């Protein structure tokens, strides 16, 4: 069997390629793609060969895919032919995937929404690590897809004040429509909450820009004994950090929240396995608690994936992300 797949041929160059797909082995599913969603932060960083990416080409890309099961391999009991599933597989029309990286899609959840499950799960583990509680104030730096979702999840977790910070006014406007309480163009413009007991500053700050410079802002926005979570995959080195003033003396807790930094076998307190976070994300989406429709700025035929990446990379349009339609 043959499939079409998105390939990063070299730096800043995307193409479609034809590949052979083998029948599913034991414990695998053969999945026909319905749609996939581009993860702009991670995928564009890899396409541009930014720091802390592999820099090796050619490479496949993508991990947010929804499709239909065509065949099940030997020993598979939890999935059936015709079932709609999501999988952390690259952008492709047809693929085999281990059942361990597939999840059943709840009834009534549209494929584009379901395909965004992995993005929600990344933001969810960051919010959990921020220990957001009822009544907390939270600042989110960077209102791209991951930051916007993190802000929505903070509200769902009970934060009474969520402030989003982003230099792009259109991303701020979108975040406000998604329920974020306050919007600021920069850290210096963000009004610090003043609590009669906890003092000045945010209980938790989530850095989601992926740039090193705002890390200093995140440290300074947090209150004494506050929490700072590094959710965006930082591409580069942070300089001018006064660790005594901004971390040590304030007693901050700083947590790295890479999507892979999860417990592997079982849930432990606020730390959850990848499967657990992904299932929770699908449940939240199915319940309508999280708005991903607002973040999918356009849907394009999968054959036009090179143009979709070019549009996202150029920054000339107000695009959050793009869904690729594999049925077109």
Short mmCIF file of the C-alpha atoms (twelve columns), coordinates in Angstrom:
data_MODEL
# 
_entry.id   MODEL 
# 
loop_
_atom_site.group_PDB 
_atom_site.id 
_atom_site.type_symbol 
_atom_site.label_atom_id 
_atom_site.label_alt_id 
_atom_site.label_comp_id 
_atom_site.label_asym_id 
_atom_site.label_seq_id 
_atom_site.Cartn_x 
_atom_site.Cartn_y 
_atom_site.Cartn_z 
_atom_site.pdbx_PDB_model_num 
ATOM 1   C CA . UNK A 1   0.000   0.000  0.000  1 
ATOM 2   C CA . UNK A 2   1.135   3.521  -0.722 1 
ATOM 3   C CA . UNK A 3   0.568   6.710  1.226  1 
ATOM 4   C CA . UNK A 4   1.231   10.410 0.866  1 
ATOM 5   C CA . UNK A 5   3.259   11.963 3.673  1 
ATOM 6   C CA . UNK A 6   4.531   15.430 4.601  1 
ATOM 7   C CA . UNK A 7   8.316   15.633 4.530  1 
ATOM 8   C CA . UNK A 8   10.696  18.375 5.636  1 
ATOM 9   C CA . UNK A 9   13.176  17.870 2.813  1 
ATOM 10  C CA . UNK A 10  15.666  20.402 4.126  1 
ATOM 11  C CA . UNK A 11  15.629  23.603 6.143  1 
ATOM 12  C CA . UNK A 12  12.570  25.708 5.202  1 
ATOM 13  C CA . UNK A 13  11.525  23.274 2.464  1 
ATOM 14  C CA . UNK A 14  8.379   21.122 2.690  1 
ATOM 15  C CA . UNK A 15  7.228   18.537 0.149  1 
ATOM 16  C CA . UNK A 16  4.795   15.652 -0.199 1 
ATOM 17  C CA . UNK A 17  6.341   12.224 -0.660 1 
ATOM 18  C CA . UNK A 18  4.994   8.785  -1.537 1 
ATOM 19  C CA . UNK A 19  5.864   5.971  0.880  1 
ATOM 20  C CA . UNK A 20  5.036   2.292  1.218  1 
ATOM 21  C CA . UNK A 21  2.912   1.239  4.183  1 
ATOM 22  C CA . UNK A 22  3.071   -2.332 5.471  1 
ATOM 23  C CA . UNK A 23  0.053   -4.188 6.888  1 
ATOM 24  C CA . UNK A 24  -0.386  -3.787 10.643 1 
ATOM 25  C CA . UNK A 25  1.767   -6.055 12.778 1 
ATOM 26  C CA . UNK A 26  0.646   -7.536 16.081 1 
ATOM 27  C CA . UNK A 27  -0.544  -4.787 18.410 1 
ATOM 28  C CA . UNK A 28  -0.866  -2.242 15.593 1 
ATOM 29  C CA . UNK A 29  -3.623  -0.440 13.717 1 
ATOM 30  C CA . UNK A 30  -3.745  0.551  10.066 1 
ATOM 31  C CA . UNK A 31  -5.226  4.059  10.080 1 
ATOM 32  C CA . UNK A 32  -6.594  6.089  7.179  1 
ATOM 33  C CA . UNK A 33  -6.186  9.779  7.989  1 
ATOM 34  C CA . UNK A 34  -9.186  12.098 8.100  1 
ATOM 35  C CA . UNK A 35  -7.376  15.222 9.234  1 
ATOM 36  C CA . UNK A 36  -4.268  16.343 11.065 1 
ATOM 37  C CA . UNK A 37  -3.456  19.589 12.824 1 
ATOM 38  C CA . UNK A 38  -0.120  21.385 12.558 1 
ATOM 39  C CA . UNK A 39  1.656   22.101 15.838 1 
ATOM 40  C CA . UNK A 40  3.170   25.423 14.735 1 
ATOM 41  C CA . UNK A 41  5.631   25.967 17.575 1 
ATOM 42  C CA . UNK A 42  7.310   22.570 17.455 1 
ATOM 43  C CA . UNK A 43  7.021   21.938 13.737 1 
ATOM 44  C CA . UNK A 44  8.165   25.360 12.542 1 
ATOM 45  C CA . UNK A 45  11.099  25.231 14.968 1 
ATOM 46  C CA . UNK A 46  12.167  21.922 13.412 1 
ATOM 47  C CA . UNK A 47  11.597  23.216 9.877  1 
ATOM 48  C CA . UNK A 48  13.785  26.241 10.626 1 
ATOM 49  C CA . UNK A 49  16.434  24.096 12.378 1 
ATOM 50  C CA . UNK A 50  16.258  26.258 15.489 1 
ATOM 51  C CA . UNK A 51  18.363  25.563 18.603 1 
ATOM 52  C CA . UNK A 52  17.336  22.460 20.559 1 
ATOM 53  C CA . UNK A 53  15.941  20.732 17.468 1 
ATOM 54  C CA . UNK A 54  17.623  17.842 15.651 1 
ATOM 55  C CA . UNK A 55  18.598  19.884 12.583 1 
ATOM 56  C CA . UNK A 56  18.668  16.652 10.585 1 
ATOM 57  C CA . UNK A 57  16.906  16.463 7.225  1 
ATOM 58  C CA . UNK A 58  14.890  14.948 5.666  1 
ATOM 59  C CA . UNK A 59  12.393  14.347 8.469  1 
ATOM 60  C CA . UNK A 60  8.734   13.597 8.972  1 
ATOM 61  C CA . UNK A 61  6.671   15.951 11.095 1 
ATOM 62  C CA . UNK A 62  3.447   16.070 13.049 1 
ATOM 63  C CA . UNK A 63  1.828   14.319 16.000 1 
ATOM 64  C CA . UNK A 64  -1.826  15.428 15.932 1 
ATOM 65  C CA . UNK A 65  -3.808  13.120 13.656 1 
ATOM 66  C CA . UNK A 66  -7.358  11.777 13.547 1 
ATOM 67  C CA . UNK A 67  -8.331  8.877  11.336 1 
ATOM 68  C CA . UNK A 68  -10.374 5.740  10.769 1 
ATOM 69  C CA . UNK A 69  -9.164  2.219  11.565 1 
ATOM 70  C CA . UNK A 70  -8.924  0.143  8.366  1 
ATOM 71  C CA . UNK A 71  -7.341  -2.994 9.837  1 
ATOM 72  C CA . UNK A 72  -6.320  -4.277 13.246 1 
ATOM 73  C CA . UNK A 73  -3.245  -6.369 13.867 1 
ATOM 74  C CA . UNK A 74  -3.084  -9.667 15.693 1 
ATOM 75  C CA . UNK A 75  -3.986  -9.480 19.360 1 
ATOM 76  C CA . UNK A 76  -5.724  -6.099 19.177 1 
ATOM 77  C CA . UNK A 77  -8.923  -6.187 21.245 1 
ATOM 78  C CA . UNK A 78  -9.589  -2.565 22.244 1 
ATOM 79  C CA . UNK A 79  -10.073 -1.198 18.708 1 
ATOM 80  C CA . UNK A 80  -12.238 -2.252 15.778 1 
ATOM 81  C CA . UNK A 81  -12.345 -1.671 12.038 1 
ATOM 82  C CA . UNK A 82  -14.178 1.569  11.234 1 
ATOM 83  C CA . UNK A 83  -13.502 3.137  14.627 1 
ATOM 84  C CA . UNK A 84  -12.396 6.794  14.753 1 
ATOM 85  C CA . UNK A 85  -9.139  7.264  16.649 1 
ATOM 86  C CA . UNK A 86  -6.423  9.831  17.232 1 
ATOM 87  C CA . UNK A 87  -2.736  9.047  17.096 1 
ATOM 88  C CA . UNK A 88  0.592   10.776 17.639 1 
ATOM 89  C CA . UNK A 89  1.677   9.945  14.098 1 
ATOM 90  C CA . UNK A 90  3.167   12.274 11.448 1 
ATOM 91  C CA . UNK A 91  1.062   13.984 8.775  1 
ATOM 92  C CA . UNK A 92  0.247   11.156 6.333  1 
ATOM 93  C CA . UNK A 93  -2.717  9.716  4.463  1 
ATOM 94  C CA . UNK A 94  -2.186  6.168  5.712  1 
ATOM 95  C CA . UNK A 95  -0.026  4.711  8.471  1 
ATOM 96  C CA . UNK A 96  0.392   1.864  10.922 1 
ATOM 97  C CA . UNK A 97  0.548   2.809  14.580 1 
ATOM 98  C CA . UNK A 98  0.990   0.958  17.835 1 
ATOM 99  C CA . UNK A 99  -2.180  0.886  19.898 1 
ATOM 100 C CA . UNK A 100 -0.118  2.432  22.698 1 
ATOM 101 C CA . UNK A 101 -0.089  5.792  20.901 1 
ATOM 102 C CA . UNK A 102 -3.725  5.691  19.778 1 
ATOM 103 C CA . UNK A 103 -6.832  6.843  21.652 1 
ATOM 104 C CA . UNK A 104 -10.506 6.285  20.878 1 
ATOM 105 C CA . UNK A 105 -12.397 9.454  19.952 1 
ATOM 106 C CA . UNK A 106 -15.521 10.144 22.040 1 
ATOM 107 C CA . UNK A 107 -18.820 10.102 20.158 1 
ATOM 108 C CA . UNK A 108 -19.799 13.465 18.723 1 
ATOM 109 C CA . UNK A 109 -16.311 14.973 18.689 1 
ATOM 110 C CA . UNK A 110 -15.456 16.294 15.216 1 
ATOM 111 C CA . UNK A 111 -12.173 15.048 13.691 1 
ATOM 112 C CA . UNK A 112 -10.436 18.482 13.590 1 
ATOM 113 C CA . UNK A 113 -11.222 19.021 17.271 1 
ATOM 114 C CA . UNK A 114 -10.122 15.507 18.139 1 
ATOM 115 C CA . UNK A 115 -6.863  15.889 16.210 1 
ATOM 116 C CA . UNK A 116 -5.926  18.813 18.466 1 
ATOM 117 C CA . UNK A 117 -5.982  16.496 21.496 1 
ATOM 118 C CA . UNK A 118 -2.188  16.309 21.732 1 
ATOM 119 C CA . UNK A 119 -1.881  20.109 21.835 1 
ATOM 120 C CA . UNK A 120 -4.429  20.281 24.650 1 
ATOM 121 C CA . UNK A 121 -2.533  17.547 26.512 1 
ATOM 122 C CA . UNK A 122 0.737   19.498 26.294 1 
ATOM 123 C CA . UNK A 123 -0.905  22.574 27.780 1 
ATOM 124 C CA . UNK A 124 -2.728  20.470 30.364 1 
ATOM 125 C CA . UNK A 125 0.445   18.973 31.820 1 
ATOM 126 C CA . UNK A 126 1.895   22.479 32.101 1 
ATOM 127 C CA . UNK A 127 -1.146  23.749 33.982 1 
ATOM 128 C CA . UNK A 128 -1.038  20.734 36.304 1 
ATOM 129 C CA . UNK A 129 2.636   21.414 37.041 1 
ATOM 130 C CA . UNK A 130 1.756   25.031 37.809 1 
ATOM 131 C CA . UNK A 131 -0.490  23.636 40.582 1 
ATOM 132 C CA . UNK A 132 -3.258  26.063 39.619 1 
ATOM 133 C CA . UNK A 133 -5.919  26.106 42.333 1 
ATOM 134 C CA . UNK A 134 -9.285  27.744 42.967 1 
ATOM 135 C CA . UNK A 135 -8.806  31.477 43.416 1 
ATOM 136 C CA . UNK A 136 -5.319  31.676 41.895 1 
ATOM 137 C CA . UNK A 137 -4.074  34.476 39.682 1 
ATOM 138 C CA . UNK A 138 -2.146  33.298 36.628 1 
ATOM 139 C CA . UNK A 139 -0.173  35.072 33.916 1 
ATOM 140 C CA . UNK A 140 0.454   33.331 30.595 1 
ATOM 141 C CA . UNK A 141 3.258   34.726 28.444 1 
ATOM 142 C CA . UNK A 142 2.692   33.926 24.787 1 
ATOM 143 C CA . UNK A 143 -0.806  33.381 23.408 1 
ATOM 144 C CA . UNK A 144 -0.060  31.051 20.540 1 
ATOM 145 C CA . UNK A 145 -1.846  27.707 20.422 1 
ATOM 146 C CA . UNK A 146 -0.175  26.252 23.533 1 
ATOM 147 C CA . UNK A 147 -0.422  29.472 25.546 1 
ATOM 148 C CA . UNK A 148 -4.052  30.067 24.583 1 
ATOM 149 C CA . UNK A 149 -4.979  26.520 25.573 1 
ATOM 150 C CA . UNK A 150 -3.049  26.868 28.840 1 
ATOM 151 C CA . UNK A 151 -4.977  30.045 29.653 1 
ATOM 152 C CA . UNK A 152 -8.290  28.313 28.937 1 
ATOM 153 C CA . UNK A 153 -7.280  25.375 31.131 1 
ATOM 154 C CA . UNK A 154 -6.271  27.696 33.982 1 
ATOM 155 C CA . UNK A 155 -9.792  29.092 33.988 1 
ATOM 156 C CA . UNK A 156 -11.213 25.574 33.895 1 
ATOM 157 C CA . UNK A 157 -8.978  24.696 36.877 1 
ATOM 158 C CA . UNK A 158 -10.468 27.508 38.954 1 
ATOM 159 C CA . UNK A 159 -8.134  30.482 38.505 1 
ATOM 160 C CA . UNK A 160 -10.125 33.666 39.147 1 
ATOM 161 C CA . UNK A 161 -7.755  35.929 37.216 1 
ATOM 162 C CA . UNK A 162 -5.967  34.875 34.033 1 
ATOM 163 C CA . UNK A 163 -3.852  37.515 32.310 1 
ATOM 164 C CA . UNK A 164 -2.553  36.798 28.818 1 
ATOM 165 C CA . UNK A 165 0.528   38.593 27.517 1 
ATOM 166 C CA . UNK A 166 1.440   38.753 23.838 1 
ATOM 167 C CA . UNK A 167 2.932   41.374 21.525 1 
ATOM 168 C CA . UNK A 168 0.458   40.503 18.745 1 
ATOM 169 C CA . UNK A 169 -2.833  42.281 19.353 1 
ATOM 170 C CA . UNK A 170 -4.794  39.789 17.226 1 
ATOM 171 C CA . UNK A 171 -3.664  36.892 19.429 1 
ATOM 172 C CA . UNK A 172 -4.700  38.905 22.468 1 
ATOM 173 C CA . UNK A 173 -8.111  39.588 20.944 1 
ATOM 174 C CA . UNK A 174 -8.562  35.893 20.197 1 
ATOM 175 C CA . UNK A 175 -7.549  34.931 23.739 1 
ATOM 176 C CA . UNK A 176 -10.093 37.369 25.123 1 
ATOM 177 C CA . UNK A 177 -12.787 35.700 22.999 1 
ATOM 178 C CA . UNK A 178 -11.638 32.377 24.464 1 
ATOM 179 C CA . UNK A 179 -12.296 33.690 27.973 1 
ATOM 180 C CA . UNK A 180 -8.986  35.170 29.143 1 
ATOM 181 C CA . UNK A 181 -9.737  37.915 31.687 1 
ATOM 182 C CA . UNK A 182 -7.058  40.493 30.904 1 
ATOM 183 C CA . UNK A 183 -4.723  41.074 27.970 1 
ATOM 184 C CA . UNK A 184 -1.419  42.951 27.942 1 
ATOM 185 C CA . UNK A 185 1.022   43.650 25.113 1 
ATOM 186 C CA . UNK A 186 4.047   43.124 27.357 1 
ATOM 187 C CA . UNK A 187 5.050   42.201 30.890 1 
ATOM 188 C CA . UNK A 188 5.520   45.867 31.747 1 
ATOM 189 C CA . UNK A 189 1.883   46.514 30.778 1 
ATOM 190 C CA . UNK A 190 0.437   43.670 32.839 1 
ATOM 191 C CA . UNK A 191 -1.282  44.821 36.001 1 
ATOM 192 C CA . UNK A 192 0.113   42.844 38.941 1 
ATOM 193 C CA . UNK A 193 -2.541  41.520 41.293 1 
ATOM 194 C CA . UNK A 194 -2.275  42.698 44.900 1 
ATOM 195 C CA . UNK A 195 -3.567  40.205 47.432 1 
ATOM 196 C CA . UNK A 196 -3.950  41.168 51.110 1 
ATOM 197 C CA . UNK A 197 -2.338  37.896 52.211 1 
ATOM 198 C CA . UNK A 198 -0.192  36.664 49.313 1 
ATOM 199 C CA . UNK A 199 1.169   40.063 48.313 1 
ATOM 200 C CA . UNK A 200 1.918   41.490 44.880 1 
ATOM 201 C CA . UNK A 201 2.381   39.373 41.796 1 
ATOM 202 C CA . UNK A 202 0.868   36.304 40.194 1 
ATOM 203 C CA . UNK A 203 0.482   33.019 42.038 1 
ATOM 204 C CA . UNK A 204 1.613   31.196 38.911 1 
ATOM 205 C CA . UNK A 205 3.253   32.296 35.672 1 
ATOM 206 C CA . UNK A 206 3.317   30.083 32.587 1 
ATOM 207 C CA . UNK A 207 5.944   30.925 29.972 1 
ATOM 208 C CA . UNK A 208 4.680   29.699 26.600 1 
ATOM 209 C CA . UNK A 209 6.505   31.818 24.017 1 
ATOM 210 C CA . UNK A 210 9.364   29.423 23.311 1 
ATOM 211 C CA . UNK A 211 11.770  32.384 23.373 1 
ATOM 212 C CA . UNK A 212 14.423  32.806 26.074 1 
ATOM 213 C CA . UNK A 213 13.998  36.535 26.718 1 
ATOM 214 C CA . UNK A 214 10.528  36.400 28.374 1 
ATOM 215 C CA . UNK A 215 11.813  33.994 31.032 1 
ATOM 216 C CA . UNK A 216 13.140  37.013 32.932 1 
ATOM 217 C CA . UNK A 217 9.693   38.613 32.713 1 
ATOM 218 C CA . UNK A 218 8.091   35.423 34.014 1 
ATOM 219 C CA . UNK A 219 10.342  35.400 37.073 1 
ATOM 220 C CA . UNK A 220 9.599   39.036 37.820 1 
ATOM 221 C CA . UNK A 221 5.827   38.677 37.393 1 
ATOM 222 C CA . UNK A 222 5.570   35.894 39.962 1 
ATOM 223 C CA . UNK A 223 4.797   36.777 43.558 1 
ATOM 224 C CA . UNK A 224 6.941   35.796 46.522 1 
ATOM 225 C CA . UNK A 225 6.779   31.983 46.873 1 
ATOM 226 C CA . UNK A 226 5.064   31.813 43.482 1 
ATOM 227 C CA . UNK A 227 5.442   29.217 40.742 1 
ATOM 228 C CA . UNK A 228 6.938   29.641 37.275 1 
ATOM 229 C CA . UNK A 229 6.366   26.964 34.646 1 
ATOM 230 C CA . UNK A 230 8.429   26.828 31.458 1 
ATOM 231 C CA . UNK A 231 5.893   25.356 29.036 1 
ATOM 232 C CA . UNK A 232 7.210   26.706 25.734 1 
ATOM 233 C CA . UNK A 233 10.226  24.804 24.396 1 
ATOM 234 C CA . UNK A 234 12.851  27.511 24.754 1 
ATOM 235 C CA . UNK A 235 15.017  27.910 21.643 1 
ATOM 236 C CA . UNK A 236 18.197  29.546 22.894 1 
ATOM 237 C CA . UNK A 237 19.877  30.780 26.069 1 
ATOM 238 C CA . UNK A 238 18.327  33.105 28.635 1 
ATOM 239 C CA . UNK A 239 20.626  35.924 29.740 1 
ATOM 240 C CA . UNK A 240 20.440  38.669 32.357 1 
ATOM 241 C CA . UNK A 241 18.743  36.445 34.933 1 
ATOM 242 C CA . UNK A 242 19.370  37.772 38.432 1 
ATOM 243 C CA . UNK A 243 18.858  34.514 40.282 1 
ATOM 244 C CA . UNK A 244 19.292  36.048 43.719 1 
ATOM 245 C CA . UNK A 245 16.763  38.836 43.212 1 
ATOM 246 C CA . UNK A 246 14.243  37.080 40.983 1 
ATOM 247 C CA . UNK A 247 14.399  33.471 42.205 1 
ATOM 248 C CA . UNK A 248 16.361  32.819 45.381 1 
ATOM 249 C CA . UNK A 249 15.194  35.743 47.511 1 
ATOM 250 C CA . UNK A 250 11.571  35.369 46.344 1 
ATOM 251 C CA . UNK A 251 11.539  31.631 47.001 1 
ATOM 252 C CA . UNK A 252 10.186  30.782 43.559 1 
ATOM 253 C CA . UNK A 253 9.481   27.284 42.356 1 
ATOM 254 C CA . UNK A 254 10.517  26.823 38.712 1 
ATOM 255 C CA . UNK A 255 9.271   23.774 36.829 1 
ATOM 256 C CA . UNK A 256 10.194  22.548 33.368 1 
ATOM 257 C CA . UNK A 257 7.061   21.333 31.596 1 
ATOM 258 C CA . UNK A 258 8.212   19.694 28.388 1 
ATOM 259 C CA . UNK A 259 5.503   17.477 26.956 1 
ATOM 260 C CA . UNK A 260 7.717   14.410 27.427 1 
ATOM 261 C CA . UNK A 261 8.366   15.115 31.133 1 
ATOM 262 C CA . UNK A 262 5.590   12.877 32.434 1 
ATOM 263 C CA . UNK A 263 5.329   9.823  34.658 1 
ATOM 264 C CA . UNK A 264 5.588   6.675  32.559 1 
ATOM 265 C CA . UNK A 265 3.610   3.962  34.336 1 
ATOM 266 C CA . UNK A 266 0.962   5.514  36.575 1 
ATOM 267 C CA . UNK A 267 -0.499  8.817  37.735 1 
ATOM 268 C CA . UNK A 268 1.296   10.254 40.769 1 
ATOM 269 C CA . UNK A 269 -0.472  13.215 42.363 1 
ATOM 270 C CA . UNK A 270 -0.569  16.094 39.891 1 
ATOM 271 C CA . UNK A 271 1.819   14.258 37.548 1 
ATOM 272 C CA . UNK A 272 0.003   12.137 34.993 1 
ATOM 273 C CA . UNK A 273 0.984   9.697  32.280 1 
ATOM 274 C CA . UNK A 274 0.800   10.726 28.650 1 
ATOM 275 C CA . UNK A 275 -2.185  8.425  28.095 1 
ATOM 276 C CA . UNK A 276 -4.011  9.887  31.092 1 
ATOM 277 C CA . UNK A 277 -3.475  13.490 29.941 1 
ATOM 278 C CA . UNK A 278 -4.565  12.665 26.400 1 
ATOM 279 C CA . UNK A 279 -7.742  10.916 27.531 1 
ATOM 280 C CA . UNK A 280 -8.570  13.850 29.804 1 
ATOM 281 C CA . UNK A 281 -7.975  16.224 26.891 1 
ATOM 282 C CA . UNK A 282 -10.399 14.290 24.690 1 
ATOM 283 C CA . UNK A 283 -12.985 14.337 27.484 1 
ATOM 284 C CA . UNK A 284 -12.585 18.105 27.932 1 
ATOM 285 C CA . UNK A 285 -12.966 18.653 24.197 1 
ATOM 286 C CA . UNK A 286 -16.022 16.404 23.996 1 
ATOM 287 C CA . UNK A 287 -17.604 18.250 26.932 1 
ATOM 288 C CA . UNK A 288 -17.043 21.611 25.236 1 
ATOM 289 C CA . UNK A 289 -14.870 22.894 28.084 1 
ATOM 290 C CA . UNK A 290 -12.036 23.918 25.741 1 
ATOM 291 C CA . UNK A 291 -12.409 25.901 22.510 1 
ATOM 292 C CA . UNK A 292 -10.072 24.637 19.793 1 
ATOM 293 C CA . UNK A 293 -12.263 25.679 16.865 1 
ATOM 294 C CA . UNK A 294 -11.148 29.280 17.424 1 
ATOM 295 C CA . UNK A 295 -7.510  28.188 17.125 1 
ATOM 296 C CA . UNK A 296 -7.832  26.362 13.799 1 
ATOM 297 C CA . UNK A 297 -7.583  29.396 11.551 1 
ATOM 298 C CA . UNK A 298 -7.967  27.509 8.277  1 
ATOM 299 C CA . UNK A 299 -8.453  24.035 6.840  1 
ATOM 300 C CA . UNK A 300 -6.558  23.127 3.671  1 
ATOM 301 C CA . UNK A 301 -6.346  20.006 1.498  1 
ATOM 302 C CA . UNK A 302 -3.465  17.866 2.725  1 
ATOM 303 C CA . UNK A 303 -1.888  18.013 -0.737 1 
ATOM 304 C CA . UNK A 304 -1.347  21.727 -0.073 1 
ATOM 305 C CA . UNK A 305 0.624   21.104 3.127  1 
ATOM 306 C CA . UNK A 306 3.743   22.856 1.751  1 
ATOM 307 C CA . UNK A 307 1.677   26.018 1.251  1 
ATOM 308 C CA . UNK A 308 0.109   25.639 4.693  1 
ATOM 309 C CA . UNK A 309 3.545   25.581 6.315  1 
ATOM 310 C CA . UNK A 310 4.677   28.511 4.167  1 
ATOM 311 C CA . UNK A 311 1.689   30.568 5.311  1 
ATOM 312 C CA . UNK A 312 2.326   29.792 8.967  1 
ATOM 313 C CA . UNK A 313 6.046   30.450 8.624  1 
ATOM 314 C CA . UNK A 314 5.684   33.811 6.882  1 
ATOM 315 C CA . UNK A 315 3.805   35.422 9.755  1 
ATOM 316 C CA . UNK A 316 1.991   37.628 7.243  1 
ATOM 317 C CA . UNK A 317 -1.479  36.368 8.197  1 
ATOM 318 C CA . UNK A 318 -3.186  36.125 11.603 1 
ATOM 319 C CA . UNK A 319 -2.993  32.321 11.670 1 
ATOM 320 C CA . UNK A 320 -2.906  30.270 14.855 1 
ATOM 321 C CA . UNK A 321 -2.721  26.881 13.178 1 
ATOM 322 C CA . UNK A 322 -3.991  25.028 10.121 1 
ATOM 323 C CA . UNK A 323 -5.778  21.689 9.815  1 
ATOM 324 C CA . UNK A 324 -4.913  19.408 6.891  1 
ATOM 325 C CA . UNK A 325 -7.883  17.621 5.298  1 
ATOM 326 C CA . UNK A 326 -6.824  14.174 4.066  1 
ATOM 327 C CA . UNK A 327 -10.230 13.443 2.525  1 
ATOM 328 C CA . UNK A 328 -10.130 16.369 0.078  1 
# 
